[in-house]
Amino acid sequence: MSDQELDLLEEKIDNILRYCEQLGSERNDLLRQTQEQASQLNELEGKLARFEEERENVRLRVSELLGKIEQIDAFSKEFEDTGTAPQTVAPPGV
C-alpha cells in the first residue's frame, strides 16, 4: 500500500468517525427532545384529567340547579292553579 492510499484510507476513516459523532450528537438531541415532549405530555394529561373532573363537577352543579328551578316552576304552577299560596307549617319557635 502506498502512502497516498494510506492517507486516503485515513481520511475516509476520519470522515466516518466525524459522521458517527454527528449521528451520536443528533441522537442525543432527539432523545432530549423526546424526554421533554414526554414530560409535556404528562403535564397535559394531568391538566386534561383536572379539566374533566372540573367539567363533571360543573355538570353536576348545573343539573342540581336545574332541579331547583323545576321545583320553583312546580311551586309557581301550584300557586297559579289554586290562586293562593300553599300553606306551610312554621318552624317551631316562630
PDB file of N, CA and C in Angstrom:
ATOM      1  N   MET A   1       0.841  -1.170   0.000  1.00  0.00           N
ATOM      2  CA  MET A   1       0.000   0.000   0.000  1.00  0.00           C
ATOM      3  C   MET A   1       0.894   1.242   0.000  1.00  0.00           C
ATOM      4  N   SER A   2       0.532   2.167  -0.799  1.00  0.00           N
ATOM      5  CA  SER A   2       1.327   3.386  -0.894  1.00  0.00           C
ATOM      6  C   SER A   2       0.896   4.393   0.167  1.00  0.00           C
ATOM      7  N   ASP A   3       1.727   5.382   0.361  1.00  0.00           N
ATOM      8  CA  ASP A   3       1.404   6.444   1.326  1.00  0.00           C
ATOM      9  C   ASP A   3       0.132   7.183   0.919  1.00  0.00           C
ATOM     10  N   GLN A   4      -0.036   7.342  -0.351  1.00  0.00           N
ATOM     11  CA  GLN A   4      -1.227   8.046  -0.842  1.00  0.00           C
ATOM     12  C   GLN A   4      -2.491   7.241  -0.526  1.00  0.00           C
ATOM     13  N   GLU A   5      -2.423   5.933  -0.690  1.00  0.00           N
ATOM     14  CA  GLU A   5      -3.582   5.076  -0.381  1.00  0.00           C
ATOM     15  C   GLU A   5      -3.862   5.077   1.121  1.00  0.00           C
ATOM     16  N   LEU A   6      -2.801   5.062   1.912  1.00  0.00           N
ATOM     17  CA  LEU A   6      -2.972   5.121   3.372  1.00  0.00           C
ATOM     18  C   LEU A   6      -3.583   6.458   3.799  1.00  0.00           C
ATOM     19  N   ASP A   7      -3.124   7.528   3.185  1.00  0.00           N
ATOM     20  CA  ASP A   7      -3.688   8.843   3.501  1.00  0.00           C
ATOM     21  C   ASP A   7      -5.168   8.897   3.138  1.00  0.00           C
ATOM     22  N   LEU A   8      -5.506   8.328   1.999  1.00  0.00           N
ATOM     23  CA  LEU A   8      -6.913   8.305   1.567  1.00  0.00           C
ATOM     24  C   LEU A   8      -7.752   7.467   2.526  1.00  0.00           C
ATOM     25  N   LEU A   9      -7.228   6.344   2.954  1.00  0.00           N
ATOM     26  CA  LEU A   9      -7.927   5.482   3.907  1.00  0.00           C
ATOM     27  C   LEU A   9      -8.114   6.188   5.244  1.00  0.00           C
ATOM     28  N   GLU A  10      -7.067   6.854   5.715  1.00  0.00           N
ATOM     29  CA  GLU A  10      -7.167   7.608   6.972  1.00  0.00           C
ATOM     30  C   GLU A  10      -8.215   8.716   6.861  1.00  0.00           C
ATOM     31  N   GLU A  11      -8.239   9.387   5.744  1.00  0.00           N
ATOM     32  CA  GLU A  11      -9.233  10.450   5.529  1.00  0.00           C
ATOM     33  C   GLU A  11     -10.646   9.892   5.543  1.00  0.00           C
ATOM     34  N   LYS A  12     -10.828   8.755   4.886  1.00  0.00           N
ATOM     35  CA  LYS A  12     -12.169   8.137   4.871  1.00  0.00           C
ATOM     36  C   LYS A  12     -12.585   7.692   6.266  1.00  0.00           C
ATOM     37  N   ILE A  13     -11.637   7.142   7.010  1.00  0.00           N
ATOM     38  CA  ILE A  13     -11.951   6.704   8.379  1.00  0.00           C
ATOM     39  C   ILE A  13     -12.265   7.915   9.248  1.00  0.00           C
ATOM     40  N   ASP A  14     -11.501   8.992   9.093  1.00  0.00           N
ATOM     41  CA  ASP A  14     -11.784  10.219   9.842  1.00  0.00           C
ATOM     42  C   ASP A  14     -13.170  10.763   9.494  1.00  0.00           C
ATOM     43  N   ASN A  15     -13.535  10.733   8.220  1.00  0.00           N
ATOM     44  CA  ASN A  15     -14.868  11.187   7.798  1.00  0.00           C
ATOM     45  C   ASN A  15     -15.956  10.323   8.412  1.00  0.00           C
ATOM     46  N   ILE A  16     -15.719   9.030   8.438  1.00  0.00           N
ATOM     47  CA  ILE A  16     -16.708   8.111   9.044  1.00  0.00           C
ATOM     48  C   ILE A  16     -16.829   8.386  10.531  1.00  0.00           C
ATOM     49  N   LEU A  17     -15.718   8.622  11.204  1.00  0.00           N
ATOM     50  CA  LEU A  17     -15.760   8.915  12.646  1.00  0.00           C
ATOM     51  C   LEU A  17     -16.498  10.227  12.929  1.00  0.00           C
ATOM     52  N   ARG A  18     -16.237  11.258  12.135  1.00  0.00           N
ATOM     53  CA  ARG A  18     -16.962  12.527  12.307  1.00  0.00           C
ATOM     54  C   ARG A  18     -18.462  12.316  12.077  1.00  0.00           C
ATOM     55  N   TYR A  19     -18.773  11.516  11.061  1.00  0.00           N
ATOM     56  CA  TYR A  19     -20.190  11.233  10.767  1.00  0.00           C
ATOM     57  C   TYR A  19     -20.831  10.495  11.941  1.00  0.00           C
ATOM     58  N   CYS A  20     -20.116   9.531  12.514  1.00  0.00           N
ATOM     59  CA  CYS A  20     -20.644   8.800  13.678  1.00  0.00           C
ATOM     60  C   CYS A  20     -20.832   9.738  14.873  1.00  0.00           C
ATOM     61  N   GLU A  21     -19.889  10.655  15.082  1.00  0.00           N
ATOM     62  CA  GLU A  21     -20.024  11.625  16.165  1.00  0.00           C
ATOM     63  C   GLU A  21     -21.225  12.532  15.931  1.00  0.00           C
ATOM     64  N   GLN A  22     -21.415  12.935  14.686  1.00  0.00           N
ATOM     65  CA  GLN A  22     -22.560  13.778  14.339  1.00  0.00           C
ATOM     66  C   GLN A  22     -23.860  13.020  14.598  1.00  0.00           C
ATOM     67  N   LEU A  23     -23.910  11.750  14.181  1.00  0.00           N
ATOM     68  CA  LEU A  23     -25.105  10.942  14.424  1.00  0.00           C
ATOM     69  C   LEU A  23     -25.362  10.777  15.918  1.00  0.00           C
ATOM     70  N   GLY A  24     -24.297  10.570  16.686  1.00  0.00           N
ATOM     71  CA  GLY A  24     -24.442  10.439  18.144  1.00  0.00           C
ATOM     72  C   GLY A  24     -24.989  11.715  18.756  1.00  0.00           C
ATOM     73  N   SER A  25     -24.486  12.853  18.287  1.00  0.00           N
ATOM     74  CA  SER A  25     -24.963  14.139  18.788  1.00  0.00           C
ATOM     75  C   SER A  25     -26.435  14.352  18.433  1.00  0.00           C
ATOM     76  N   GLU A  26     -26.792  14.043  17.200  1.00  0.00           N
ATOM     77  CA  GLU A  26     -28.196  14.168  16.783  1.00  0.00           C
ATOM     78  C   GLU A  26     -29.089  13.224  17.574  1.00  0.00           C
ATOM     79  N   ARG A  27     -28.589  12.012  17.840  1.00  0.00           N
ATOM     80  CA  ARG A  27     -29.361  11.043  18.629  1.00  0.00           C
ATOM     81  C   ARG A  27     -29.614  11.595  20.040  1.00  0.00           C
ATOM     82  N   ASN A  28     -28.568  12.169  20.641  1.00  0.00           N
ATOM     83  CA  ASN A  28     -28.720  12.733  21.988  1.00  0.00           C
ATOM     84  C   ASN A  28     -29.721  13.890  21.985  1.00  0.00           C
ATOM     85  N   ASP A  29     -29.658  14.730  20.960  1.00  0.00           N
ATOM     86  CA  ASP A  29     -30.619  15.837  20.847  1.00  0.00           C
ATOM     87  C   ASP A  29     -32.043  15.302  20.714  1.00  0.00           C
ATOM     88  N   LEU A  30     -32.212  14.283  19.893  1.00  0.00           N
ATOM     89  CA  LEU A  30     -33.551  13.706  19.706  1.00  0.00           C
ATOM     90  C   LEU A  30     -34.053  13.043  20.984  1.00  0.00           C
ATOM     91  N   LEU A  31     -33.158  12.376  21.717  1.00  0.00           N
ATOM     92  CA  LEU A  31     -33.554  11.780  22.998  1.00  0.00           C
ATOM     93  C   LEU A  31     -33.991  12.857  23.986  1.00  0.00           C
ATOM     94  N   ARG A  32     -33.243  13.961  24.026  1.00  0.00           N
ATOM     95  CA  ARG A  32     -33.597  15.067  24.928  1.00  0.00           C
ATOM     96  C   ARG A  32     -34.957  15.640  24.545  1.00  0.00           C
ATOM     97  N   GLN A  33     -35.171  15.839  23.243  1.00  0.00           N
ATOM     98  CA  GLN A  33     -36.458  16.364  22.783  1.00  0.00           C
ATOM     99  C   GLN A  33     -37.591  15.406  23.122  1.00  0.00           C
ATOM    100  N   THR A  34     -37.336  14.117  22.955  1.00  0.00           N
ATOM    101  CA  THR A  34     -38.352  13.108  23.268  1.00  0.00           C
ATOM    102  C   THR A  34     -38.696  13.133  24.750  1.00  0.00           C
ATOM    103  N   GLN A  35     -37.693  13.271  25.597  1.00  0.00           N
ATOM    104  CA  GLN A  35     -37.931  13.345  27.043  1.00  0.00           C
ATOM    105  C   GLN A  35     -38.719  14.599  27.403  1.00  0.00           C
ATOM    106  N   GLU A  36     -38.376  15.729  26.777  1.00  0.00           N
ATOM    107  CA  GLU A  36     -39.117  16.962  27.032  1.00  0.00           C
ATOM    108  C   GLU A  36     -40.572  16.824  26.599  1.00  0.00           C
ATOM    109  N   GLN A  37     -40.778  16.215  25.437  1.00  0.00           N
ATOM    110  CA  GLN A  37     -42.142  16.043  24.943  1.00  0.00           C
ATOM    111  C   GLN A  37     -42.926  15.070  25.823  1.00  0.00           C
ATOM    112  N   ALA A  38     -42.263  14.031  26.319  1.00  0.00           N
ATOM    113  CA  ALA A  38     -42.927  13.096  27.224  1.00  0.00           C
ATOM    114  C   ALA A  38     -43.327  13.812  28.513  1.00  0.00           C
ATOM    115  N   SER A  39     -42.462  14.684  28.996  1.00  0.00           N
ATOM    116  CA  SER A  39     -42.773  15.458  30.200  1.00  0.00           C
ATOM    117  C   SER A  39     -43.961  16.389  29.945  1.00  0.00           C
ATOM    118  N   GLN A  40     -43.948  17.062  28.795  1.00  0.00           N
ATOM    119  CA  GLN A  40     -45.057  17.945  28.436  1.00  0.00           C
ATOM    120  C   GLN A  40     -46.350  17.157  28.290  1.00  0.00           C
ATOM    121  N   LEU A  41     -46.254  15.967  27.701  1.00  0.00           N
ATOM    122  CA  LEU A  41     -47.438  15.124  27.532  1.00  0.00           C
ATOM    123  C   LEU A  41     -48.019  14.742  28.888  1.00  0.00           C
ATOM    124  N   ASN A  42     -47.156  14.364  29.825  1.00  0.00           N
ATOM    125  CA  ASN A  42     -47.629  14.021  31.170  1.00  0.00           C
ATOM    126  C   ASN A  42     -48.312  15.212  31.825  1.00  0.00           C
ATOM    127  N   GLU A  43     -47.723  16.389  31.659  1.00  0.00           N
ATOM    128  CA  GLU A  43     -48.319  17.601  32.235  1.00  0.00           C
ATOM    129  C   GLU A  43     -49.691  17.872  31.615  1.00  0.00           C
ATOM    130  N   LEU A  44     -49.774  17.744  30.295  1.00  0.00           N
ATOM    131  CA  LEU A  44     -51.046  17.989  29.609  1.00  0.00           C
ATOM    132  C   LEU A  44     -52.095  16.941  29.986  1.00  0.00           C
ATOM    133  N   GLU A  45     -51.665  15.698  30.156  1.00  0.00           N
ATOM    134  CA  GLU A  45     -52.604  14.658  30.581  1.00  0.00           C
ATOM    135  C   GLU A  45     -53.156  14.969  31.970  1.00  0.00           C
ATOM    136  N   GLY A  46     -52.296  15.473  32.850  1.00  0.00           N
ATOM    137  CA  GLY A  46     -52.745  15.862  34.188  1.00  0.00           C
ATOM    138  C   GLY A  46     -53.748  17.000  34.122  1.00  0.00           C
ATOM    139  N   LYS A  47     -53.453  17.998  33.276  1.00  0.00           N
ATOM    140  CA  LYS A  47     -54.386  19.114  33.115  1.00  0.00           C
ATOM    141  C   LYS A  47     -55.713  18.635  32.553  1.00  0.00           C
ATOM    142  N   LEU A  48     -55.654  17.743  31.584  1.00  0.00           N
ATOM    143  CA  LEU A  48     -56.876  17.215  30.988  1.00  0.00           C
ATOM    144  C   LEU A  48     -57.709  16.491  32.037  1.00  0.00           C
ATOM    145  N   ALA A  49     -57.068  15.703  32.863  1.00  0.00           N
ATOM    146  CA  ALA A  49     -57.787  14.985  33.919  1.00  0.00           C
ATOM    147  C   ALA A  49     -58.454  15.973  34.875  1.00  0.00           C
ATOM    148  N   ARG A  50     -57.735  17.051  35.235  1.00  0.00           N
ATOM    149  CA  ARG A  50     -58.329  18.054  36.128  1.00  0.00           C
ATOM    150  C   ARG A  50     -59.497  18.766  35.456  1.00  0.00           C
ATOM    151  N   PHE A  51     -59.345  19.109  34.166  1.00  0.00           N
ATOM    152  CA  PHE A  51     -60.429  19.764  33.444  1.00  0.00           C
ATOM    153  C   PHE A  51     -61.653  18.860  33.351  1.00  0.00           C
ATOM    154  N   GLU A  52     -61.420  17.575  33.104  1.00  0.00           N
ATOM    155  CA  GLU A  52     -62.553  16.645  33.027  1.00  0.00           C
ATOM    156  C   GLU A  52     -63.263  16.526  34.367  1.00  0.00           C
ATOM    157  N   GLU A  53     -62.486  16.515  35.436  1.00  0.00           N
ATOM    158  CA  GLU A  53     -63.077  16.452  36.778  1.00  0.00           C
ATOM    159  C   GLU A  53     -63.879  17.726  37.069  1.00  0.00           C
ATOM    160  N   GLU A  54     -63.292  18.878  36.745  1.00  0.00           N
ATOM    161  CA  GLU A  54     -63.994  20.144  36.951  1.00  0.00           C
ATOM    162  C   GLU A  54     -65.260  20.199  36.098  1.00  0.00           C
ATOM    163  N   ARG A  55     -65.167  19.711  34.883  1.00  0.00           N
ATOM    164  CA  ARG A  55     -66.331  19.703  33.986  1.00  0.00           C
ATOM    165  C   ARG A  55     -67.451  18.848  34.574  1.00  0.00           C
ATOM    166  N   GLU A  56     -67.092  17.697  35.122  1.00  0.00           N
ATOM    167  CA  GLU A  56     -68.098  16.826  35.736  1.00  0.00           C
ATOM    168  C   GLU A  56     -68.721  17.512  36.952  1.00  0.00           C
ATOM    169  N   ASN A  57     -67.901  18.198  37.743  1.00  0.00           N
ATOM    170  CA  ASN A  57     -68.430  18.923  38.902  1.00  0.00           C
ATOM    171  C   ASN A  57     -69.392  20.023  38.460  1.00  0.00           C
ATOM    172  N   VAL A  58     -69.029  20.750  37.413  1.00  0.00           N
ATOM    173  CA  VAL A  58     -69.911  21.803  36.892  1.00  0.00           C
ATOM    174  C   VAL A  58     -71.200  21.194  36.368  1.00  0.00           C
ATOM    175  N   ARG A  59     -71.085  20.065  35.650  1.00  0.00           N
ATOM    176  CA  ARG A  59     -72.272  19.397  35.116  1.00  0.00           C
ATOM    177  C   ARG A  59     -73.226  18.998  36.251  1.00  0.00           C
ATOM    178  N   LEU A  60     -72.660  18.464  37.328  1.00  0.00           N
ATOM    179  CA  LEU A  60     -73.492  18.064  38.470  1.00  0.00           C
ATOM    180  C   LEU A  60     -74.149  19.277  39.121  1.00  0.00           C
ATOM    181  N   ARG A  61     -73.413  20.367  39.260  1.00  0.00           N
ATOM    182  CA  ARG A  61     -73.975  21.575  39.872  1.00  0.00           C
ATOM    183  C   ARG A  61     -75.077  22.173  39.000  1.00  0.00           C
ATOM    184  N   VAL A  62     -74.871  22.188  37.677  1.00  0.00           N
ATOM    185  CA  VAL A  62     -75.896  22.707  36.765  1.00  0.00           C
ATOM    186  C   VAL A  62     -77.140  21.828  36.832  1.00  0.00           C
ATOM    187  N   SER A  63     -76.932  20.516  36.872  1.00  0.00           N
ATOM    188  CA  SER A  63     -78.064  19.604  36.976  1.00  0.00           C
ATOM    189  C   SER A  63     -78.846  19.852  38.263  1.00  0.00           C
ATOM    190  N   GLU A  64     -78.113  20.076  39.341  1.00  0.00           N
ATOM    191  CA  GLU A  64     -78.753  20.372  40.633  1.00  0.00           C
ATOM    192  C   GLU A  64     -79.538  21.680  40.558  1.00  0.00           C
ATOM    193  N   LEU A  65     -78.954  22.692  39.942  1.00  0.00           N
ATOM    194  CA  LEU A  65     -79.639  23.978  39.803  1.00  0.00           C
ATOM    195  C   LEU A  65     -80.890  23.849  38.931  1.00  0.00           C
ATOM    196  N   LEU A  66     -80.794  23.057  37.868  1.00  0.00           N
ATOM    197  CA  LEU A  66     -81.973  22.840  37.017  1.00  0.00           C
ATOM    198  C   LEU A  66     -83.090  22.158  37.796  1.00  0.00           C
ATOM    199  N   GLY A  67     -82.718  21.223  38.675  1.00  0.00           N
ATOM    200  CA  GLY A  67     -83.713  20.568  39.523  1.00  0.00           C
ATOM    201  C   GLY A  67     -84.389  21.570  40.446  1.00  0.00           C
ATOM    202  N   LYS A  68     -83.599  22.484  40.996  1.00  0.00           N
ATOM    203  CA  LYS A  68     -84.182  23.506  41.871  1.00  0.00           C
ATOM    204  C   LYS A  68     -85.104  24.442  41.095  1.00  0.00           C
ATOM    205  N   ILE A  69     -84.710  24.768  39.861  1.00  0.00           N
ATOM    206  CA  ILE A  69     -85.566  25.614  39.017  1.00  0.00           C
ATOM    207  C   ILE A  69     -86.876  24.906  38.729  1.00  0.00           C
ATOM    208  N   GLU A  70     -86.809  23.607  38.482  1.00  0.00           N
ATOM    209  CA  GLU A  70     -88.037  22.838  38.238  1.00  0.00           C
ATOM    210  C   GLU A  70     -88.939  22.854  39.469  1.00  0.00           C
ATOM    211  N   GLN A  71     -88.331  22.784  40.658  1.00  0.00           N
ATOM    212  CA  GLN A  71     -89.126  22.859  41.887  1.00  0.00           C
ATOM    213  C   GLN A  71     -89.820  24.211  41.992  1.00  0.00           C
ATOM    214  N   ILE A  72     -89.096  25.265  41.654  1.00  0.00           N
ATOM    215  CA  ILE A  72     -89.691  26.604  41.697  1.00  0.00           C
ATOM    216  C   ILE A  72     -90.826  26.695  40.694  1.00  0.00           C
ATOM    217  N   ASP A  73     -90.628  26.151  39.487  1.00  0.00           N
ATOM    218  CA  ASP A  73     -91.675  26.157  38.473  1.00  0.00           C
ATOM    219  C   ASP A  73     -92.904  25.394  38.960  1.00  0.00           C
ATOM    220  N   ALA A  74     -92.675  24.239  39.595  1.00  0.00           N
ATOM    221  CA  ALA A  74     -93.798  23.447  40.108  1.00  0.00           C
ATOM    222  C   ALA A  74     -94.536  24.217  41.199  1.00  0.00           C
ATOM    223  N   PHE A  75     -93.795  24.881  42.073  1.00  0.00           N
ATOM    224  CA  PHE A  75     -94.397  25.673  43.135  1.00  0.00           C
ATOM    225  C   PHE A  75     -95.219  26.814  42.532  1.00  0.00           C
ATOM    226  N   SER A  76     -94.648  27.503  41.533  1.00  0.00           N
ATOM    227  CA  SER A  76     -95.354  28.611  40.884  1.00  0.00           C
ATOM    228  C   SER A  76     -96.615  28.113  40.206  1.00  0.00           C
ATOM    229  N   LYS A  77     -96.526  26.974  39.557  1.00  0.00           N
ATOM    230  CA  LYS A  77     -97.685  26.410  38.861  1.00  0.00           C
ATOM    231  C   LYS A  77     -98.786  26.071  39.873  1.00  0.00           C
ATOM    232  N   GLU A  78     -98.389  25.482  40.997  1.00  0.00           N
ATOM    233  CA  GLU A  78     -99.362  25.136  42.034  1.00  0.00           C
ATOM    234  C   GLU A  78    -100.025  26.406  42.577  1.00  0.00           C
ATOM    235  N   PHE A  79     -99.239  27.449  42.761  1.00  0.00           N
ATOM    236  CA  PHE A  79     -99.763  28.711  43.245  1.00  0.00           C
ATOM    237  C   PHE A  79    -100.760  29.292  42.237  1.00  0.00           C
ATOM    238  N   GLU A  80    -100.417  29.245  40.968  1.00  0.00           N
ATOM    239  CA  GLU A  80    -101.311  29.762  39.929  1.00  0.00           C
ATOM    240  C   GLU A  80    -102.598  28.954  39.861  1.00  0.00           C
ATOM    241  N   ASP A  81    -102.514  27.634  39.990  1.00  0.00           N
ATOM    242  CA  ASP A  81    -103.688  26.766  39.877  1.00  0.00           C
ATOM    243  C   ASP A  81    -104.660  26.970  41.035  1.00  0.00           C
ATOM    244  N   THR A  82    -104.173  27.194  42.238  1.00  0.00           N
ATOM    245  CA  THR A  82    -105.052  27.320  43.396  1.00  0.00           C
ATOM    246  C   THR A  82    -105.430  28.773  43.671  1.00  0.00           C
ATOM    247  N   GLY A  83    -104.641  29.676  43.177  1.00  0.00           N
ATOM    248  CA  GLY A  83    -104.913  31.078  43.410  1.00  0.00           C
ATOM    249  C   GLY A  83    -104.453  31.553  44.762  1.00  0.00           C
ATOM    250  N   THR A  84    -103.938  30.662  45.574  1.00  0.00           N
ATOM    251  CA  THR A  84    -103.384  31.046  46.872  1.00  0.00           C
ATOM    252  C   THR A  84    -102.078  30.311  47.078  1.00  0.00           C
ATOM    253  N   ALA A  85    -101.321  30.854  47.963  1.00  0.00           N
ATOM    254  CA  ALA A  85    -100.048  30.196  48.272  1.00  0.00           C
ATOM    255  C   ALA A  85    -100.307  28.958  49.100  1.00  0.00           C
ATOM    256  N   PRO A  86     -99.583  27.889  48.877  1.00  0.00           N
ATOM    257  CA  PRO A  86     -99.759  26.683  49.693  1.00  0.00           C
ATOM    258  C   PRO A  86     -99.434  26.987  51.144  1.00  0.00           C
ATOM    259  N   GLN A  87    -100.182  26.353  52.029  1.00  0.00           N
ATOM    260  CA  GLN A  87     -99.967  26.544  53.457  1.00  0.00           C
ATOM    261  C   GLN A  87     -98.736  25.767  53.881  1.00  0.00           C
ATOM    262  N   THR A  88     -97.909  26.427  54.639  1.00  0.00           N
ATOM    263  CA  THR A  88     -96.719  25.766  55.172  1.00  0.00           C
ATOM    264  C   THR A  88     -96.775  25.845  56.676  1.00  0.00           C
ATOM    265  N   VAL A  89     -96.127  24.909  57.283  1.00  0.00           N
ATOM    266  CA  VAL A  89     -96.071  24.886  58.741  1.00  0.00           C
ATOM    267  C   VAL A  89     -94.849  25.687  59.155  1.00  0.00           C
ATOM    268  N   ALA A  90     -95.061  26.622  60.053  1.00  0.00           N
ATOM    269  CA  ALA A  90     -93.978  27.448  60.534  1.00  0.00           C
ATOM    270  C   ALA A  90     -93.058  26.605  61.398  1.00  0.00           C
ATOM    271  N   PRO A  91     -91.779  26.806  61.320  1.00  0.00           N
ATOM    272  CA  PRO A  91     -90.864  26.053  62.166  1.00  0.00           C
ATOM    273  C   PRO A  91     -91.117  26.377  63.639  1.00  0.00           C
ATOM    274  N   PRO A  92     -90.830  25.450  64.513  1.00  0.00           N
ATOM    275  CA  PRO A  92     -91.052  25.686  65.942  1.00  0.00           C
ATOM    276  C   PRO A  92     -90.271  26.913  66.408  1.00  0.00           C
ATOM    277  N   GLY A  93     -90.896  27.673  67.273  1.00  0.00           N
ATOM    278  CA  GLY A  93     -90.260  28.849  67.855  1.00  0.00           C
ATOM    279  C   GLY A  93     -90.500  30.112  67.048  1.00  0.00           C
ATOM    280  N   VAL A  94     -91.304  30.020  65.994  1.00  0.00           N
ATOM    281  CA  VAL A  94     -91.555  31.226  65.194  1.00  0.00           C
ATOM    282  C   VAL A  94     -92.899  31.773  65.547  1.00  0.00           C
TER     283      VAL A  94
END
